[in-house]
Structures are given as C-alpha cells and as structure tokens.
mmCIF file of C-alpha atoms in Angstrom:
data_model
loop_
_atom_site.group_PDB
_atom_site.id
_atom_site.type_symbol
_atom_site.label_atom_id
_atom_site.label_comp_id
_atom_site.label_asym_id
_atom_site.label_seq_id
_atom_site.Cartn_x
_atom_site.Cartn_y
_atom_site.Cartn_z
ATOM 1 C CA MET A 7 29.838 11.240 -7.200
ATOM 2 C CA LEU A 8 29.187 12.655 -10.438
ATOM 3 C CA VAL A 9 25.749 14.322 -11.041
ATOM 4 C CA TYR A 10 24.150 14.617 -14.354
ATOM 5 C CA PRO A 11 20.717 15.683 -16.010
ATOM 6 C CA ALA A 12 18.292 12.581 -16.191
ATOM 7 C CA GLY A 13 14.869 12.633 -17.734
ATOM 8 C CA ILE A 14 11.573 10.210 -15.856
ATOM 9 C CA ASP A 15 9.374 8.990 -18.082
ATOM 10 C CA LEU A 16 6.299 10.323 -15.506
ATOM 11 C CA SER A 17 3.669 12.621 -16.983
ATOM 12 C CA THR A 18 3.767 15.945 -15.157
ATOM 13 C CA SER A 19 0.173 15.027 -13.480
ATOM 14 C CA ALA A 20 1.488 12.725 -11.270
ATOM 15 C CA LEU A 21 4.252 15.655 -10.388
ATOM 16 C CA ARG A 22 1.329 18.229 -9.487
ATOM 17 C CA PHE A 23 -0.504 15.244 -7.872
ATOM 18 C CA LEU A 24 2.349 14.578 -5.076
ATOM 19 C CA ALA A 25 3.193 17.832 -4.824
ATOM 20 C CA THR A 26 -0.127 19.152 -3.391
ATOM 21 C CA GLU A 27 -0.598 15.725 -0.961
ATOM 22 C CA LEU A 28 3.373 16.931 0.248
ATOM 23 C CA ALA A 29 1.933 20.072 0.788
ATOM 24 C CA ALA A 30 -1.223 19.521 2.315
ATOM 25 C CA ARG A 31 0.779 16.846 4.728
ATOM 26 C CA ARG A 32 2.996 19.530 5.607
ATOM 27 C CA ARG A 33 0.458 22.266 6.720
ATOM 28 C CA GLU A 34 -1.267 19.774 8.122
ATOM 29 C CA GLN A 35 2.109 18.978 10.459
ATOM 30 C CA GLY A 36 2.847 22.824 10.490
ATOM 31 C CA THR A 37 6.197 22.549 8.847
ATOM 32 C CA ARG A 38 8.154 25.933 8.703
ATOM 33 C CA TRP A 39 10.880 24.988 6.656
ATOM 34 C CA ARG A 40 12.120 22.087 4.768
ATOM 35 C CA ARG A 41 14.908 21.725 2.393
ATOM 36 C CA LEU A 42 13.350 20.647 -0.453
ATOM 37 C CA PRO A 43 9.765 22.553 -1.654
ATOM 38 C CA ALA A 44 7.279 19.882 -1.724
ATOM 39 C CA GLY A 45 7.351 20.069 -5.725
ATOM 40 C CA ARG A 46 11.307 19.157 -5.281
ATOM 41 C CA GLN A 47 10.671 16.378 -2.992
ATOM 42 C CA ALA A 48 7.966 15.141 -5.004
ATOM 43 C CA LEU A 49 10.691 15.111 -7.537
ATOM 44 C CA LEU A 50 13.149 13.248 -5.908
ATOM 45 C CA VAL A 51 10.151 10.441 -4.475
ATOM 46 C CA LEU A 52 9.208 10.061 -8.775
ATOM 47 C CA ALA A 53 13.168 9.438 -9.073
ATOM 48 C CA TYR A 54 12.769 6.717 -6.605
ATOM 49 C CA LEU A 55 9.594 4.621 -7.335
ATOM 50 C CA ARG A 56 10.541 5.309 -11.271
ATOM 51 C CA CYS A 57 13.823 5.132 -11.689
ATOM 52 C CA GLY A 58 14.914 2.912 -8.661
ATOM 53 C CA HIS A 59 17.712 5.115 -7.696
ATOM 54 C CA THR A 60 19.273 4.512 -4.210
ATOM 55 C CA TYR A 61 19.056 6.925 -1.826
ATOM 56 C CA ALA A 62 23.165 7.624 -1.877
ATOM 57 C CA GLN A 63 22.220 8.509 -5.673
ATOM 58 C CA LEU A 64 19.221 10.181 -4.760
ATOM 59 C CA ALA A 65 21.300 12.496 -1.691
ATOM 60 C CA ALA A 66 23.846 13.219 -4.394
ATOM 61 C CA GLY A 67 21.063 14.667 -6.960
ATOM 62 C CA PHE A 68 19.650 16.694 -5.130
ATOM 63 C CA ASN A 69 22.063 17.850 -2.780
ATOM 64 C CA ILE A 70 21.020 16.943 0.696
ATOM 65 C CA GLY A 71 22.184 14.535 2.820
ATOM 66 C CA THR A 72 21.268 10.377 2.350
ATOM 67 C CA SER A 73 19.818 10.258 5.781
ATOM 68 C CA THR A 74 17.048 13.089 4.764
ATOM 69 C CA ALA A 75 16.420 11.698 1.081
ATOM 70 C CA TYR A 76 15.705 8.332 2.981
ATOM 71 C CA ARG A 77 13.200 10.235 5.679
ATOM 72 C CA TYR A 78 11.654 12.500 2.486
ATOM 73 C CA VAL A 79 10.915 8.903 0.410
ATOM 74 C CA ALA A 80 9.524 7.591 3.795
ATOM 75 C CA GLU A 81 7.183 10.230 3.558
ATOM 76 C CA ALA A 82 5.755 10.414 0.647
ATOM 77 C CA VAL A 83 5.507 6.657 -0.059
ATOM 78 C CA ASP A 84 3.037 6.947 3.550
ATOM 79 C CA VAL A 85 1.076 9.733 2.130
ATOM 80 C CA LEU A 86 0.564 8.095 -1.404
ATOM 81 C CA ALA A 87 -0.333 4.557 0.673
ATOM 82 C CA SER A 88 -3.041 6.138 2.529
ATOM 83 C CA CYS A 89 -4.803 7.140 -0.428
ATOM 84 C CA ALA A 90 -4.616 3.978 -2.069
ATOM 85 C CA PRO A 91 -8.272 2.402 -3.195
ATOM 86 C CA THR A 92 -9.326 -0.260 -0.773
ATOM 87 C CA LEU A 93 -10.927 -3.407 -1.857
ATOM 88 C CA THR A 94 -14.441 -2.502 -1.398
ATOM 89 C CA GLU A 95 -13.766 0.832 -2.899
ATOM 90 C CA THR A 96 -12.707 -1.716 -6.071
ATOM 91 C CA VAL A 97 -15.296 -4.026 -5.952
ATOM 92 C CA LYS A 98 -17.935 -0.835 -6.127
ATOM 93 C CA VAL A 99 -15.875 0.130 -9.403
ATOM 94 C CA ALA A 100 -15.810 -3.750 -10.655
ATOM 95 C CA SER A 101 -19.204 -4.088 -10.382
ATOM 96 C CA THR A 102 -19.740 -1.493 -13.265
ATOM 97 C CA LYS A 103 -17.487 -3.856 -15.576
ATOM 98 C CA ALA A 104 -18.722 -6.875 -17.586
ATOM 99 C CA PHE A 105 -15.784 -9.070 -15.735
ATOM 100 C CA VAL A 106 -12.447 -8.669 -14.259
ATOM 101 C CA ILE A 107 -9.173 -10.754 -14.453
ATOM 102 C CA LEU A 108 -7.771 -11.671 -11.306
ATOM 103 C CA ASP A 109 -3.853 -12.859 -10.890
ATOM 104 C CA GLY A 110 -0.721 -13.241 -8.472
ATOM 105 C CA THR A 111 2.922 -11.764 -9.512
ATOM 106 C CA LEU A 112 6.495 -12.577 -7.453
ATOM 107 C CA LEU A 113 8.178 -9.159 -6.806
ATOM 108 C CA PRO A 114 11.816 -10.294 -6.364
ATOM 109 C CA ILE A 115 13.499 -9.537 -2.756
ATOM 110 C CA ASP A 116 17.074 -9.872 -2.178
ATOM 111 C CA ARG A 117 16.871 -12.867 0.666
ATOM 112 C CA ILE A 118 19.026 -15.697 0.970
ATOM 113 C CA ALA A 119 18.330 -19.386 1.008
ATOM 114 C CA ALA A 120 17.450 -19.987 4.461
ATOM 115 C CA ASP A 121 14.785 -17.568 4.108
ATOM 116 C CA ARG A 122 12.103 -20.166 3.066
ATOM 117 C CA PRO A 123 8.662 -18.420 3.787
ATOM 118 C CA PHE A 124 9.549 -16.231 0.754
ATOM 119 C CA TYR A 125 10.692 -18.530 -1.407
ATOM 120 C CA SER A 126 8.308 -18.837 -4.287
ATOM 121 C CA GLY A 127 8.779 -22.468 -6.075
ATOM 122 C CA LYS A 128 7.136 -21.637 -8.974
ATOM 123 C CA HIS A 129 9.284 -18.796 -9.225
ATOM 124 C CA LYS A 130 12.177 -20.374 -8.187
ATOM 125 C CA LYS A 131 13.160 -16.907 -6.531
ATOM 126 C CA HIS A 132 12.271 -15.409 -3.326
ATOM 127 C CA GLY A 133 9.854 -12.841 -3.126
ATOM 128 C CA MET A 134 6.552 -11.507 -1.931
ATOM 129 C CA ASN A 135 3.017 -12.308 -3.783
ATOM 130 C CA VAL A 136 0.556 -9.493 -4.713
ATOM 131 C CA GLN A 137 -2.449 -10.243 -6.015
ATOM 132 C CA VAL A 138 -3.561 -7.989 -8.933
ATOM 133 C CA ILE A 139 -7.556 -7.351 -10.527
ATOM 134 C CA ALA A 140 -7.412 -5.764 -13.746
ATOM 135 C CA ASP A 141 -10.727 -4.976 -15.675
ATOM 136 C CA PRO A 142 -11.547 -6.256 -19.523
ATOM 137 C CA HIS A 143 -9.109 -4.132 -20.953
ATOM 138 C CA GLY A 144 -6.536 -5.050 -18.856
ATOM 139 C CA ARG A 145 -6.118 -2.022 -16.968
ATOM 140 C CA LEU A 146 -4.995 -1.813 -13.266
ATOM 141 C CA LEU A 147 -7.612 -1.593 -10.593
ATOM 142 C CA TRP A 148 -5.989 -2.971 -7.330
ATOM 143 C CA ALA A 149 -3.592 -4.129 -6.121
ATOM 144 C CA SER A 150 -3.349 -6.460 -2.856
ATOM 145 C CA PRO A 151 -1.141 -6.251 0.258
ATOM 146 C CA ALA A 152 2.531 -8.215 0.056
ATOM 147 C CA LEU A 153 2.439 -11.427 1.360
ATOM 148 C CA PRO A 154 5.380 -14.149 1.486
ATOM 149 C CA GLY A 155 6.013 -15.674 -2.023
ATOM 150 C CA ALA A 156 5.531 -19.052 -0.630
ATOM 151 C CA VAL A 157 2.007 -18.036 -0.259
ATOM 152 C CA HIS A 158 -0.016 -19.730 -2.954
ATOM 153 C CA ASP A 159 -2.338 -17.455 -5.320
ATOM 154 C CA ILE A 160 -5.507 -19.289 -4.193
ATOM 155 C CA LYS A 161 -4.934 -19.268 -0.254
ATOM 156 C CA ALA A 162 -3.447 -14.480 -0.727
ATOM 157 C CA ALA A 163 -6.533 -14.123 -2.563
ATOM 158 C CA ARG A 164 -8.541 -15.784 0.328
ATOM 159 C CA THR A 165 -6.019 -14.301 2.730
ATOM 160 C CA HIS A 166 -7.557 -10.856 1.200
ATOM 161 C CA GLY A 167 -10.906 -11.503 1.261
ATOM 162 C CA ILE A 168 -11.287 -11.408 -2.854
ATOM 163 C CA ILE A 169 -13.297 -13.887 -3.580
ATOM 164 C CA ASP A 170 -16.201 -13.395 -1.328
ATOM 165 C CA ALA A 171 -15.781 -9.584 -1.967
ATOM 166 C CA LEU A 172 -16.359 -10.204 -5.898
ATOM 167 C CA GLU A 173 -19.097 -12.860 -5.027
ATOM 168 C CA ALA A 174 -21.173 -10.639 -2.587
ATOM 169 C CA VAL A 175 -21.318 -8.126 -5.656
ATOM 170 C CA GLY A 176 -21.892 -10.973 -8.290
ATOM 171 C CA VAL A 177 -18.912 -9.497 -10.373
ATOM 172 C CA GLU A 178 -17.593 -12.702 -13.041
ATOM 173 C CA CYS A 179 -13.667 -13.259 -12.186
ATOM 174 C CA TRP A 180 -11.669 -14.834 -14.597
ATOM 175 C CA ALA A 181 -8.506 -16.797 -13.291
ATOM 176 C CA ASP A 182 -6.148 -19.360 -14.357
ATOM 177 C CA LYS A 183 -5.701 -23.117 -12.806
ATOM 178 C CA ARG A 184 -3.975 -22.032 -9.474
ATOM 179 C CA TYR A 185 -7.464 -20.826 -8.673
ATOM 180 C CA ARG A 186 -9.147 -24.206 -8.977
ATOM 181 C CA GLY A 187 -11.872 -24.718 -6.133
ATOM 182 C CA ALA A 188 -12.110 -20.586 -5.543
ATOM 183 C CA GLY A 189 -15.769 -21.138 -5.953
ATOM 184 C CA GLY A 190 -17.591 -18.182 -5.884
ATOM 185 C CA THR A 191 -17.695 -15.982 -9.273
ATOM 186 C CA VAL A 192 -14.413 -17.146 -10.018
ATOM 187 C CA ARG A 193 -14.077 -18.825 -13.269
ATOM 188 C CA VAL A 194 -10.883 -20.745 -14.397
ATOM 189 C CA PRO A 195 -10.000 -23.492 -17.288
ATOM 190 C CA TYR A 196 -10.559 -26.958 -17.517
ATOM 191 C CA CYS A 197 -8.426 -29.113 -15.815
ATOM 192 C CA GLY A 198 -6.380 -32.103 -17.656
ATOM 193 C CA ARG A 199 -3.974 -32.752 -20.593
ATOM 194 C CA TRP A 200 -4.618 -31.198 -23.353
ATOM 195 C CA GLU A 201 -5.090 -34.293 -25.741
ATOM 196 C CA THR A 202 -7.845 -36.079 -22.770
ATOM 197 C CA LEU A 203 -10.010 -32.831 -23.206
ATOM 198 C CA SER A 204 -13.044 -32.263 -25.397
ATOM 199 C CA ALA A 205 -12.720 -30.105 -28.526
ATOM 200 C CA GLY A 206 -15.451 -27.991 -26.604
ATOM 201 C CA GLN A 207 -13.411 -28.036 -23.475
ATOM 202 C CA GLN A 208 -10.770 -27.409 -25.627
ATOM 203 C CA ALA A 209 -12.001 -24.459 -27.061
ATOM 204 C CA VAL A 210 -13.495 -22.821 -23.528
ATOM 205 C CA ASN A 211 -9.932 -23.190 -22.817
ATOM 206 C CA ARG A 212 -8.374 -20.978 -25.407
ATOM 207 C CA SER A 213 -11.065 -18.651 -25.357
ATOM 208 C CA HIS A 214 -10.371 -18.464 -21.477
ATOM 209 C CA ALA A 215 -6.442 -17.964 -22.413
ATOM 210 C CA LYS A 216 -7.291 -14.984 -24.270
ATOM 211 C CA ILE A 217 -9.071 -13.356 -22.036
ATOM 212 C CA ARG A 218 -7.021 -14.041 -19.355
ATOM 213 C CA ALA A 219 -3.828 -12.817 -21.443
ATOM 214 C CA LEU A 220 -4.921 -9.028 -20.622
ATOM 215 C CA VAL A 221 -3.963 -9.358 -17.473
ATOM 216 C CA GLU A 222 -0.564 -9.324 -17.857
ATOM 217 C CA GLN A 223 -0.843 -5.308 -19.226
ATOM 218 C CA ALA A 224 -1.514 -4.486 -15.507
ATOM 219 C CA MET A 225 1.380 -6.646 -14.200
ATOM 220 C CA ALA A 226 3.157 -4.947 -16.832
ATOM 221 C CA THR A 227 2.110 -1.555 -15.323
ATOM 222 C CA LEU A 228 3.467 -2.371 -12.156
ATOM 223 C CA LYS A 229 6.724 -3.656 -13.487
ATOM 224 C CA THR A 230 7.381 0.007 -15.198
ATOM 225 C CA TRP A 231 8.248 1.000 -11.891
ATOM 226 C CA ARG A 232 11.656 -0.296 -12.004
ATOM 227 C CA LEU A 233 11.720 -0.108 -7.791
ATOM 228 C CA LEU A 234 9.243 -3.037 -7.906
ATOM 229 C CA ARG A 235 11.991 -5.700 -10.748
ATOM 230 C CA LYS A 236 14.165 -6.178 -7.467
ATOM 231 C CA LEU A 237 13.296 -5.305 -3.819
ATOM 232 C CA ARG A 238 16.385 -4.396 -1.682
ATOM 233 C CA CYS A 239 14.224 -3.287 1.843
ATOM 234 C CA SER A 240 12.503 -4.310 4.591
ATOM 235 C CA THR A 241 9.487 -6.880 3.498
ATOM 236 C CA THR A 242 7.338 -4.689 6.202
ATOM 237 C CA ARG A 243 7.609 -1.784 3.914
ATOM 238 C CA ILE A 244 6.762 -3.607 0.499
ATOM 239 C CA THR A 245 2.980 -3.330 0.758
ATOM 240 C CA SER A 246 3.364 0.372 1.298
ATOM 241 C CA LEU A 247 5.498 0.902 -1.584
ATOM 242 C CA VAL A 248 3.034 -0.582 -4.128
ATOM 243 C CA GLN A 249 -0.051 1.158 -2.516
ATOM 244 C CA ALA A 250 2.363 3.931 -3.429
ATOM 245 C CA VAL A 251 2.609 2.918 -7.074
ATOM 246 C CA LEU A 252 -0.567 1.587 -7.432
ATOM 247 C CA THR A 253 -2.041 5.378 -5.994
ATOM 248 C CA LEU A 254 0.643 7.239 -8.043
ATOM 249 C CA HIS A 255 -0.808 4.986 -11.560
ATOM 250 C CA LEU A 256 -4.569 5.436 -10.771
ATOM 251 C CA ALA A 257 -3.998 9.016 -10.182
ATOM 252 C CA CYS A 258 -2.313 9.690 -13.944
ATOM 253 C CA SER A 259 -5.046 7.470 -15.533
ATOM 254 C CA ASN A 260 -7.507 8.910 -14.358
#
C-alpha cells in the first residue's frame, strides 16, 4: 500500500485534548508500553473520525497492525464518549439561552432492504435517527443516542426525555411540524396548505422557518466529521461515535 502525508482540517486543540485524555487513561490502567505514544494515537483517531479512513489505511499510515488500529480507535472513542455532556447538563446550559432549536437527522448506514427497522421513509434510505439541540446561533449543544431510522422524530424526542427536560426548566424550543403534538415548550408552525392559512399564520410560519433554519448549522457540524456521512460499523457503536464527535466539537469550540 502506498503511503503519503496528508492534513486534517482540525485545530491542534483537538489533538491536545484527546492526547491528554488518552494519557490519563493510560496512567489509570498502568500501561507500561504502547506501540504508539498518546499523541500519535490521538492523531490516528482524529484521522478516523474526521476523514473516515479505514483501519487498513490507518494501519499503513502509522506502521501498525490493523487489529492494533482497531483497538486504539475503540479505546479512544470510549474515552471521548464518557466525557460527552448528558441531557441534564445540556438543559442547564440551555436554560441560560433565549430558546433552543430541536431537530432530527439521519446518519446513513450500510444496511440491506431486509433491515426494515433502520429504514427511514422520509429519507428513503437506511440510517440511525439522532436528535440535535442547537442554541439561537445554530451552535451544536447536544446530540442524542442513536435510534433506528424508522423511529419518528417526535417519538425519538420523547424516548430521550428531551421534551420533558426542556419543559422542566421552561426553555422555549423551536421545532418543525414533525414534532406536532409534542406539548410542553415545543413550538411548531401552523399546519395546513399554505393558501388556507391566514395572513397572520403565514407570517408566523415564515418567521418560524427563519429561526428553525439555524439548526442546519448544527447538522453541518456533525456531517463535517466524514465518518458520520456513511457509517459501516455495527449499529451498537454509533451512539459512542456520535458522543465522541460531540465531545471533540465542544472541547475545540470552548
């Protein structure tokens, strides 16, 4: 396999943060020797998450075995996922905001037609449903555990307890029509054909759409991590991967 130098569009703060966390884990475990130091392991993991490289490509680039590359990635993902903020912590941050925006996104996966629980009728593809909370500026605050793509957005929000958590602290939440009937502090646009809505309702819906569109920035933040554009791993690992990406994003943006 040919090997060549390449760049990763991340700041050095992400590398330092992950290397520090990995070094702390090694001290806890009493690790005496590793093929790669913590800094190189962190670089390998960032290449996996940001660029979506395969284990074989990473092994060739870092001159290690494929199984070693897999273990290094799995270890780092677990470390990062354990640092991800909980919904309770996120709601405390959200309570200081004027409002938040809630929306769902589908992370594509390599499933076959027989795997119906993972098929999203809306997106016409197989994937995992992830709920995203963004602040009034469109910045990503929280990403939920992944559920099968067939799960409707409002059901996913209720399963994760998002609606109740936001209502408990009185935070206004803007969402699209898929969350109709959610109750609490969730605000959705008026339903019905455009021509049947009154002038006032149309004005409200236009304003609502402008505000809700800001959540697309949070969605784009997730999709800049190329691994999440097409997941080819076990569906049981996707939640940890999403939480790992969330941790890195928040650590670099703070």
